[in-house]
Amino acid sequence: DIVMTQSPDSLAVSLGERATINCKSSLSVLYSSNNRNYLCWYQQKPGQPPKLLISWASARESGVPERFSGSGSGTDFTLTISSLQAEDVAVYYCQQYYDSFRTFGQGTKVEIK
Amino acid sequence: QVQLQESGPGLVKPSETLSLTCTVSGDSFSSYYWIWIRQPPGKALEWIGQIYYTGSTIYNPFLKSRVTISVDRPNKQLSLKLNSLTAADTAVYYCARQKLGENTPIDCWGQGTLVTVSS
């Protein structure tokens, strides 16, 4: 199975500042035949199901604010919130969908400093 | 717009079998992969398995011996059975749908149902 490891486990950022979350996969999730990374990011607020933010490592879903961006390739990925807003307080998960056994990172909790 | 609603018992005894149902409304059931995921309180998401609308399944290898996922296409439902329960199976159980395609992310989730395993 592909192990997904996120860092840090939690971070506190001031309003308007940048938040950066890293995700590392134990195997590459880049499919060479189409040059796509099978990696996505979810946001989960308390008491709610996760919400898909980014697919294919960097494709923002419809309606997701532009302050959210994804980058990376192969085994190393980053989710960046360029200017943290109060409503961004949540736990963020990366997930690979390269392997038929899908796996998630352990989550990163983002709070306001 | 698709909606997913999980239903089932909130409390199950150790060693028994959990049975959950997810009812899909508002959109097509066919052509999609349907997923069960769980989340123990305060912990991370765990993928349990998936089923194509035709009935073909893939399971989490760590749960495979205890899990069965099935579909009822006429009623637009999917079900989850998990046997030999222990306290470690206490979690919020979500049903979800992948985007169209075999290897795609999940774009739609139910609200989840909390299942507690306790005597």
XYZ file of N, CA and C in Angstrom:
696
model
N 0.829 -1.192 0.000
C 0.000 0.000 0.000
C 0.873 1.255 0.000
N 0.313 2.351 -0.469
C 1.021 3.628 -0.527
C 0.735 4.385 0.763
N 1.781 4.675 1.501
C 1.637 5.398 2.765
C 1.772 6.897 2.490
N 0.806 7.647 2.992
C 0.799 9.097 2.835
C 1.154 9.735 4.168
N 2.156 10.585 4.171
C 2.614 11.222 5.404
C 2.545 12.732 5.255
N 1.780 13.356 6.124
C 1.633 14.809 6.091
C 2.493 15.461 7.154
N 2.903 16.686 6.861
C 3.614 17.496 7.861
C 3.262 18.963 7.662
N 3.139 19.716 8.772
C 3.165 19.213 10.153
C 1.826 18.571 10.512
N 1.702 18.065 11.726
C 0.421 17.539 12.193
C -0.549 18.675 12.494
N -0.006 19.821 12.882
C -0.837 20.988 13.132
C 0.001 22.239 12.922
N -0.678 23.317 12.607
C 0.005 24.598 12.504
C -0.963 25.716 12.818
N -0.418 26.779 13.399
C -1.180 27.971 13.738
C -0.605 29.133 12.945
N -1.483 29.786 12.219
C -1.078 30.862 11.316
C -1.932 32.100 11.590
N -1.333 33.246 11.515
C -2.091 34.495 11.706
C -3.010 34.741 10.514
N -4.106 35.406 10.782
C -5.010 35.764 9.703
C -4.271 36.567 8.636
N -4.509 36.202 7.377
C -3.861 36.882 6.275
C -2.489 36.347 5.905
N -1.959 35.468 6.744
C -0.639 34.896 6.454
C -0.781 33.582 5.676
N 0.360 33.082 5.223
C 0.385 31.875 4.401
C 0.456 30.630 5.269
N -0.288 29.620 4.865
C -0.218 28.304 5.506
C 0.231 27.283 4.460
N 1.175 26.456 4.851
C 1.722 25.461 3.927
C 1.690 24.076 4.567
N 1.097 23.150 3.850
C 0.974 21.769 4.326
C 1.653 20.852 3.313
N 2.444 19.933 3.819
C 3.171 19.010 2.955
C 2.595 17.607 3.036
N 2.719 16.892 1.945
C 2.236 15.511 1.861
C 3.255 14.720 1.063
N 3.697 13.619 1.629
C 4.677 12.787 0.949
C 4.126 11.374 0.815
N 4.221 10.832 -0.386
C 3.757 9.465 -0.623
C 4.956 8.518 -0.660
N 4.736 7.290 -0.196
C 5.830 6.317 -0.138
C 6.212 5.783 -1.516
N 5.306 5.945 -2.481
C 5.573 5.585 -3.875
C 5.069 6.721 -4.760
N 5.644 6.851 -5.928
C 5.199 7.894 -6.833
C 3.744 7.674 -7.228
N 2.981 8.764 -7.270
C 1.590 8.703 -7.724
C 1.438 9.403 -9.066
N 2.555 9.586 -9.754
C 2.558 10.151 -11.096
C 2.431 9.026 -12.108
N 1.372 9.085 -12.916
C 1.136 8.085 -13.949
C 1.807 8.585 -15.221
N 2.836 7.886 -15.645
C 3.677 8.384 -16.732
C 2.938 8.488 -18.065
N 1.946 7.638 -18.275
C 1.301 7.621 -19.595
C 0.494 8.881 -19.862
N 0.021 9.525 -18.799
C -0.736 10.759 -18.998
C -0.148 11.948 -18.230
N 0.951 11.707 -17.536
C 1.663 12.760 -16.789
C 0.761 13.441 -15.755
N -0.096 12.655 -15.129
C -0.989 13.199 -14.100
C -0.635 12.607 -12.737
N -0.700 13.446 -11.736
C -0.481 13.015 -10.363
C -1.832 12.696 -9.723
N -1.972 11.467 -9.246
C -3.239 10.995 -8.694
C -3.291 11.323 -7.193
N -3.367 12.629 -6.923
C -3.278 13.144 -5.561
C -4.292 14.265 -5.406
N -5.042 14.215 -4.317
C -6.012 15.271 -4.077
C -5.934 15.737 -2.621
N -6.592 16.847 -2.366
C -6.652 17.447 -1.027
C -8.110 17.666 -0.632
N -8.410 17.335 0.631
C -9.724 17.580 1.204
C -9.595 18.503 2.407
N -10.677 19.244 2.642
C -10.809 20.070 3.828
C -11.953 19.510 4.666
N -11.727 19.330 5.957
C -12.791 18.848 6.833
C -12.957 19.784 8.022
N -14.118 20.384 8.104
C -14.457 21.222 9.239
C -15.164 20.384 10.292
N -15.129 20.833 11.558
C -15.706 20.018 12.643
C -17.151 19.646 12.381
N -17.463 18.374 12.566
C -18.830 17.893 12.423
C -19.309 17.764 10.990
N -18.408 17.951 10.037
C -18.801 17.879 8.629
C -17.998 16.802 7.904
N -18.541 16.308 6.786
C -17.723 15.414 5.954
C -16.644 16.216 5.235
N -15.637 15.547 4.731
C -14.607 16.257 3.961
C -15.182 16.873 2.695
N -14.470 17.873 2.234
C -14.833 18.563 0.995
C -13.615 18.544 0.071
N -13.829 18.164 -1.175
C -12.728 18.117 -2.135
C -12.322 19.532 -2.537
N -11.037 19.830 -2.357
C -10.512 21.141 -2.720
C -9.750 21.093 -4.044
N -8.872 20.122 -4.159
C -7.931 20.056 -5.276
C -7.798 18.620 -5.751
N -7.847 18.451 -7.073
C -7.625 17.155 -7.712
C -6.360 17.223 -8.547
N -5.866 16.046 -8.925
C -4.694 15.970 -9.815
C -3.558 16.876 -9.335
N -3.422 16.945 -8.035
C -2.350 17.667 -7.337
C -2.463 19.188 -7.396
N -3.081 19.718 -8.459
C -3.059 21.183 -8.601
C -4.325 21.777 -9.207
N -5.323 20.953 -9.505
C -6.546 21.461 -10.143
C -7.581 21.810 -9.087
N -7.831 23.096 -8.931
C -8.795 23.563 -7.940
C -10.209 23.216 -8.381
N -11.019 22.722 -7.442
C -12.406 22.404 -7.752
C -13.206 23.689 -7.936
N -14.292 23.546 -8.663
C -15.169 24.683 -8.882
C -15.665 25.240 -7.556
N -15.586 26.555 -7.394
C -16.075 27.187 -6.182
C -15.057 27.290 -5.061
N -13.921 26.655 -5.205
C -12.873 26.739 -4.178
C -12.119 28.054 -4.357
N -11.962 28.821 -3.281
C -11.283 30.124 -3.409
C -9.867 30.002 -3.971
N -9.465 31.029 -4.673
C -8.166 31.027 -5.333
C -7.001 31.009 -4.350
N -7.254 31.333 -3.094
C -6.163 31.321 -2.112
C -5.661 29.904 -1.829
N -6.446 28.899 -2.246
C -6.013 27.518 -2.104
C -5.306 27.077 -3.387
N -4.104 26.552 -3.233
C -3.395 26.042 -4.400
C -2.626 24.782 -4.034
N -2.468 23.913 -5.022
C -1.728 22.682 -4.821
C -0.570 22.602 -5.798
N 0.498 21.969 -5.346
C 1.667 21.814 -6.204
C 2.385 20.520 -5.857
N 3.372 20.204 -6.681
C 4.179 19.014 -6.437
C 3.970 17.957 -7.490
N 4.835 16.940 -7.445
C 4.758 15.855 -8.415
C 5.508 14.643 -7.888
N 5.072 13.481 -8.333
C 5.776 12.258 -7.945
C 5.434 11.803 -6.543
N 6.256 12.196 -5.582
C 6.045 11.785 -4.190
C 5.892 12.944 -3.220
N 6.115 14.164 -3.656
C 6.096 15.313 -2.752
C 5.122 16.385 -3.224
N 4.202 16.720 -2.322
C 3.118 17.626 -2.669
C 2.910 18.661 -1.576
N 2.326 19.781 -1.983
C 2.090 20.883 -1.048
C 0.722 21.486 -1.301
N 0.011 21.762 -0.212
C -1.189 22.572 -0.253
C -0.855 23.901 0.399
N -1.152 24.984 -0.303
C -0.865 26.322 0.213
C -2.157 27.123 0.302
N -2.322 27.753 1.459
C -3.388 28.744 1.632
C -2.669 30.083 1.677
N -2.860 30.881 0.651
C -1.997 32.068 0.495
C -2.272 33.146 1.539
N -3.504 33.273 1.961
C -3.878 34.291 2.931
C -4.987 33.708 3.811
N -4.599 33.203 4.956
C -5.528 32.430 5.797
C -6.709 33.276 6.257
N -7.890 32.717 6.084
C -9.124 33.340 6.562
C -9.691 32.519 7.714
N -10.540 33.146 8.500
C -11.097 32.473 9.681
C -11.840 31.189 9.280
N -12.482 31.222 8.131
C -13.277 30.063 7.706
C -12.405 28.900 7.197
N -11.095 29.097 7.137
C -10.196 28.034 6.682
C -9.752 27.121 7.820
N -10.152 27.452 9.049
C -9.824 26.590 10.185
C -10.476 25.226 9.968
N -9.650 24.207 9.902
C -10.121 22.875 9.505
C -8.955 21.900 9.598
N -9.261 20.640 9.337
C -8.229 19.627 9.146
C -8.151 19.331 7.647
N -6.940 19.263 7.151
C -6.721 19.037 5.722
C -6.068 17.671 5.520
N -6.592 16.936 4.547
C -6.091 15.597 4.243
C -5.657 15.514 2.788
N -4.534 14.854 2.556
C -4.201 14.461 1.194
C -4.629 13.001 1.009
N -4.872 12.621 -0.228
C -5.261 11.255 -0.554
C -4.687 10.897 -1.918
N -4.193 9.679 -2.033
C -3.778 9.198 -3.354
C -4.873 8.299 -3.933
N -5.096 8.439 -5.217
C -6.046 7.559 -5.895
C -5.365 6.877 -7.078
N -4.041 6.749 -6.963
C -3.242 6.044 -7.958
C -3.430 4.533 -7.819
N -3.377 4.075 -6.598
C -3.501 2.656 -6.307
C -4.957 2.305 -6.006
N -5.350 1.084 -6.349
C -6.742 0.700 -6.106
C -7.086 0.731 -4.614
N -6.092 0.541 -3.753
C -6.267 0.719 -2.314
C -5.938 2.178 -1.994
N -6.978 2.982 -1.910
C -6.799 4.413 -1.662
C -6.322 4.652 -0.236
N -5.442 5.595 -0.046
C -4.961 5.905 1.285
C -4.909 7.415 1.502
N -5.118 7.779 2.764
C -5.123 9.175 3.176
C -3.905 9.480 4.042
N -3.518 10.755 4.052
C -2.591 11.213 5.072
C -3.287 11.259 6.418
N -2.505 11.514 7.451
C -3.049 11.506 8.820
C -3.770 12.801 9.169
N -3.687 13.798 8.288
C -4.367 15.057 8.517
C -3.461 16.117 9.123
N -3.737 17.365 8.754
C -3.049 18.523 9.339
C -4.098 19.511 9.810
N -4.032 19.838 11.077
C -4.990 20.767 11.669
C -4.471 22.188 11.540
N -5.275 23.046 10.936
C -4.903 24.443 10.751
C -5.740 25.312 11.681
N -5.053 26.121 12.470
C -5.708 26.998 13.431
C -5.222 28.423 13.246
N -5.929 29.347 13.889
C -5.553 30.759 13.855
C -4.610 31.046 15.017
N -3.523 31.743 14.710
C -2.592 32.133 15.784
C -3.105 33.378 16.470
N -28.625 17.362 -8.271
C -27.475 17.249 -7.384
C -27.643 16.009 -6.513
N -26.614 15.206 -6.460
C -26.699 13.938 -5.734
C -26.661 14.186 -4.231
N -27.405 13.365 -3.513
C -27.377 13.369 -2.049
C -27.219 11.935 -1.564
N -26.417 11.771 -0.525
C -26.168 10.460 0.046
C -26.571 10.483 1.509
N -27.275 9.441 1.935
C -27.730 9.377 3.319
C -27.459 7.998 3.885
N -26.606 7.969 4.919
C -26.307 6.716 5.600
C -27.377 6.418 6.651
N -27.633 5.152 6.863
C -28.563 4.758 7.917
C -28.121 3.424 8.502
N -28.461 3.233 9.785
C -28.088 2.007 10.459
C -28.049 2.210 11.948
N -27.719 1.172 12.707
C -27.707 1.273 14.162
C -26.560 2.134 14.659
N -26.804 2.871 15.700
C -25.752 3.696 16.276
C -24.905 2.941 17.290
N -25.427 1.829 17.768
C -24.733 1.052 18.790
C -24.776 -0.424 18.415
N -23.609 -1.041 18.426
C -23.505 -2.451 18.085
C -22.609 -3.126 19.129
N -22.912 -4.377 19.421
C -22.132 -5.089 20.439
C -20.860 -5.700 19.834
N -19.834 -5.825 20.645
C -18.611 -6.496 20.175
C -18.929 -7.906 19.682
N -18.191 -8.304 18.665
C -18.292 -9.599 17.988
C -19.467 -9.671 17.011
N -20.376 -8.701 17.049
C -21.516 -8.725 16.143
C -21.151 -8.124 14.778
N -22.152 -8.088 13.897
C -21.964 -7.580 12.545
C -22.671 -6.242 12.370
N -21.937 -5.279 11.830
C -22.507 -3.970 11.532
C -23.103 -4.004 10.125
N -24.315 -3.471 10.001
C -24.938 -3.338 8.681
C -25.379 -1.900 8.479
N -24.848 -1.266 7.454
C -25.212 0.107 7.123
C -25.720 0.169 5.687
N -26.617 1.118 5.462
C -27.147 1.352 4.128
C -26.929 2.806 3.767
N -26.645 3.035 2.504
C -26.523 4.395 1.970
C -27.511 4.533 0.820
N -28.389 5.513 0.936
C -29.382 5.753 -0.114
C -28.966 6.961 -0.932
N -28.962 6.777 -2.236
C -28.539 7.817 -3.169
C -29.766 8.448 -3.808
N -29.802 9.755 -3.816
C -30.929 10.429 -4.454
C -30.429 11.586 -5.297
N -31.239 11.975 -6.249
C -30.980 13.197 -7.001
C -30.080 13.066 -8.207
N -29.514 11.900 -8.435
C -28.612 11.779 -9.578
C -28.528 10.315 -9.989
N -27.842 10.085 -11.069
C -27.694 8.727 -11.572
C -26.886 7.865 -10.609
N -27.255 6.620 -10.518
C -26.503 5.651 -9.720
C -25.487 4.924 -10.596
N -25.853 4.774 -11.843
C -25.005 4.032 -12.764
C -23.764 4.838 -13.133
N -22.754 4.115 -13.557
C -21.513 4.676 -14.102
C -20.591 5.253 -13.041
N -20.954 5.120 -11.780
C -20.102 5.657 -10.732
C -19.524 4.552 -9.856
N -18.422 4.893 -9.187
C -17.874 4.082 -8.114
C -18.353 4.668 -6.787
N -18.796 3.788 -5.904
C -19.344 4.187 -4.611
C -18.434 3.656 -3.519
N -18.234 4.465 -2.493
C -17.167 4.252 -1.520
C -17.731 4.220 -0.100
N -17.100 3.423 0.739
C -17.303 3.523 2.194
C -15.978 3.935 2.829
N -16.064 4.907 3.710
C -14.910 5.428 4.437
C -15.323 5.576 5.894
N -14.379 5.408 6.812
C -14.709 5.615 8.212
C -13.670 6.509 8.865
N -14.074 7.053 10.009
C -13.209 7.979 10.732
C -13.428 7.793 12.226
N -12.518 7.129 12.926
C -12.625 7.025 14.382
C -12.603 8.423 14.994
N -13.245 8.588 16.132
C -13.320 9.919 16.755
C -11.939 10.548 16.926
N -11.771 11.742 16.377
C -10.518 12.471 16.512
C -9.375 11.938 15.681
N -9.663 11.000 14.794
C -8.588 10.393 14.017
C -8.789 10.617 12.517
N -7.896 9.995 11.746
C -7.874 10.230 10.312
C -8.913 9.385 9.572
N -9.085 9.717 8.314
C -9.984 8.984 7.431
C -9.359 7.648 7.043
N -10.210 6.630 6.945
C -9.755 5.305 6.532
C -10.672 4.795 5.430
N -10.092 4.474 4.294
C -10.854 3.966 3.152
C -11.183 2.492 3.388
N -12.476 2.154 3.348
C -12.902 0.781 3.616
C -12.973 -0.029 2.325
N -13.552 0.579 1.292
C -13.670 -0.143 0.034
C -14.571 0.585 -0.932
N -14.635 0.044 -2.135
C -15.444 0.672 -3.166
C -16.192 -0.395 -3.957
N -17.261 0.044 -4.594
C -18.033 -0.843 -5.454
C -18.467 -0.062 -6.684
N -18.331 -0.697 -7.836
C -18.829 -0.110 -9.070
C -20.322 -0.432 -9.144
N -21.051 0.339 -9.895
C -22.501 0.125 -9.926
C -22.860 -1.260 -10.448
N -21.923 -1.887 -11.152
C -22.147 -3.245 -11.666
C -21.984 -4.301 -10.580
N -21.334 -3.901 -9.465
C -21.161 -4.830 -8.350
C -19.733 -5.264 -8.089
N -18.796 -4.879 -8.933
C -17.404 -5.264 -8.695
C -16.831 -4.441 -7.549
N -16.045 -5.096 -6.721
C -15.577 -4.463 -5.481
C -14.060 -4.502 -5.344
N -13.559 -3.553 -4.569
C -12.179 -3.536 -4.096
C -12.236 -3.161 -2.626
N -11.498 -3.915 -1.797
C -11.535 -3.687 -0.366
C -10.162 -3.305 0.170
N -10.194 -2.564 1.277
C -9.000 -2.311 2.062
C -8.435 -3.678 2.483
N -7.198 -3.979 2.120
C -6.666 -5.324 2.443
C -6.627 -5.617 3.946
N -6.574 -4.575 4.758
C -6.531 -4.781 6.204
C -7.907 -5.100 6.783
N -8.955 -4.847 6.010
C -10.320 -5.120 6.468
C -11.003 -6.188 5.624
N -10.350 -6.610 4.575
C -10.981 -7.435 3.550
C -11.668 -8.681 4.092
N -11.064 -9.297 5.106
C -11.628 -10.544 5.638
C -12.935 -10.318 6.387
N -13.241 -9.069 6.722
C -14.432 -8.790 7.532
C -15.485 -7.964 6.813
N -15.194 -7.511 5.603
C -16.049 -6.519 4.935
C -16.771 -7.107 3.719
N -18.014 -6.665 3.556
C -18.759 -6.923 2.323
C -19.497 -5.649 1.934
N -19.297 -5.213 0.694
C -20.020 -4.069 0.151
C -20.855 -4.568 -1.026
N -22.083 -4.122 -1.082
C -22.966 -4.546 -2.165
C -23.834 -3.378 -2.612
N -24.475 -3.556 -3.789
C -25.361 -2.516 -4.314
C -26.737 -3.095 -4.609
N -27.717 -2.226 -4.492
C -29.087 -2.521 -4.894
C -29.436 -1.445 -5.913
N -29.226 -1.760 -7.185
C -29.365 -0.731 -8.213
C -30.784 -0.192 -8.352
N -31.804 -1.059 -8.344
C -33.169 -0.500 -8.502
C -33.512 0.521 -7.430
N -33.029 0.291 -6.224
C -33.349 1.193 -5.115
C -32.272 2.239 -4.876
N -31.229 2.229 -5.706
C -30.138 3.198 -5.602
C -29.552 3.212 -4.192
N -29.192 2.028 -3.737
C -28.606 1.903 -2.411
C -27.313 1.100 -2.470
N -26.413 1.419 -1.563
C -25.268 0.562 -1.340
C -25.247 0.197 0.128
N -24.636 -0.937 0.424
C -24.637 -1.389 1.804
C -23.227 -1.806 2.217
N -23.023 -1.771 3.519
C -21.758 -2.167 4.117
C -22.047 -3.151 5.230
N -21.351 -4.260 5.216
C -21.394 -5.198 6.338
C -19.968 -5.403 6.841
N -19.805 -5.268 8.148
C -18.513 -5.439 8.792
C -18.718 -6.355 9.988
N -18.050 -7.513 9.970
C -18.297 -8.481 11.034
C -17.182 -8.505 12.066
N -17.405 -9.303 13.090
C -16.426 -9.480 14.182
C -15.972 -8.145 14.758
N -16.942 -7.331 15.117
C -16.644 -5.972 15.566
C -15.894 -5.938 16.895
N -15.016 -4.946 17.011
C -14.348 -4.618 18.273
C -14.486 -3.117 18.498
N -14.027 -2.675 19.656
C -14.099 -1.240 19.972
C -13.339 -0.402 18.943
N -12.346 -0.977 18.320
C -11.556 -0.254 17.318
C -12.361 0.087 16.062
N -13.520 -0.520 15.926
C -14.386 -0.226 14.777
C -15.333 0.937 15.046
N -15.285 1.491 16.252
C -16.078 2.669 16.580
C -15.610 3.837 15.714
N -16.534 4.423 14.963
C -16.157 5.463 14.008
C -17.408 6.104 13.412
N -17.196 7.240 12.767
C -18.201 7.773 11.860
C -17.984 7.090 10.511
N -19.050 6.523 9.981
C -18.982 5.824 8.702
C -19.642 6.695 7.633
N -18.871 6.940 6.570
C -19.350 7.756 5.459
C -19.532 6.902 4.213
N -20.602 7.166 3.481
C -20.637 6.691 2.105
C -20.304 7.887 1.218
N -19.772 7.603 0.055
C -19.286 8.671 -0.804
C -19.286 8.198 -2.257
N -19.104 9.141 -3.147
C -19.077 8.837 -4.574
C -17.840 9.438 -5.211
N -17.188 8.647 -6.055
C -16.075 9.186 -6.830
C -16.609 9.975 -8.013
N -15.756 10.858 -8.486
C -16.055 11.487 -9.767
C -16.101 10.393 -10.827
N -16.685 10.691 -11.964
C -16.733 9.733 -13.054
C -15.327 9.262 -13.416
N -15.196 7.948 -13.559
C -13.894 7.397 -13.899
C -13.416 6.431 -12.839
N -12.469 5.578 -13.226
C -12.019 4.531 -12.319
C -11.068 5.056 -11.250
N -10.179 5.922 -11.623
C -9.208 6.468 -10.668
C -9.427 7.974 -10.557
N -10.321 8.317 -9.691
C -10.704 9.726 -9.523
C -10.924 9.998 -8.044
N -10.881 11.248 -7.639
C -11.126 11.563 -6.226
C -12.621 11.523 -5.902
N -12.898 11.616 -4.616
C -14.270 11.620 -4.126
C -14.791 13.039 -4.167
N -15.948 13.229 -4.791
C -16.483 14.581 -4.885
C -17.797 14.760 -4.156
N -18.307 13.686 -3.572
C -19.579 13.805 -2.888
C -19.595 12.858 -1.694
N -20.005 13.360 -0.538
C -20.013 12.602 0.708
C -21.382 12.664 1.362
N -21.741 11.581 2.066
C -22.866 11.669 2.975
C -22.448 12.414 4.233
N -23.399 12.648 5.114
C -23.096 13.353 6.363
C -22.406 12.457 7.375
N -22.494 11.146 7.159
C -21.847 10.215 8.066
C -22.773 9.779 9.185
N -22.515 8.588 9.692
C -23.272 8.075 10.824
C -22.308 7.485 11.832
N -22.470 7.870 13.085
C -21.583 7.393 14.143
C -22.028 6.008 14.597
N -21.084 5.091 14.587
C -21.329 3.740 15.074
C -20.417 3.490 16.267
N -21.004 3.140 17.365
C -20.259 2.832 18.578
C -20.339 1.344 18.848
N -19.184 0.728 19.058
C -19.138 -0.695 19.381
C -18.902 -0.819 20.883
N -19.911 -1.286 21.562
C -19.832 -1.378 23.022
C -20.883 -2.355 23.533
N -20.553 -3.025 24.612
C -21.517 -3.944 25.215
C -22.436 -3.223 26.194
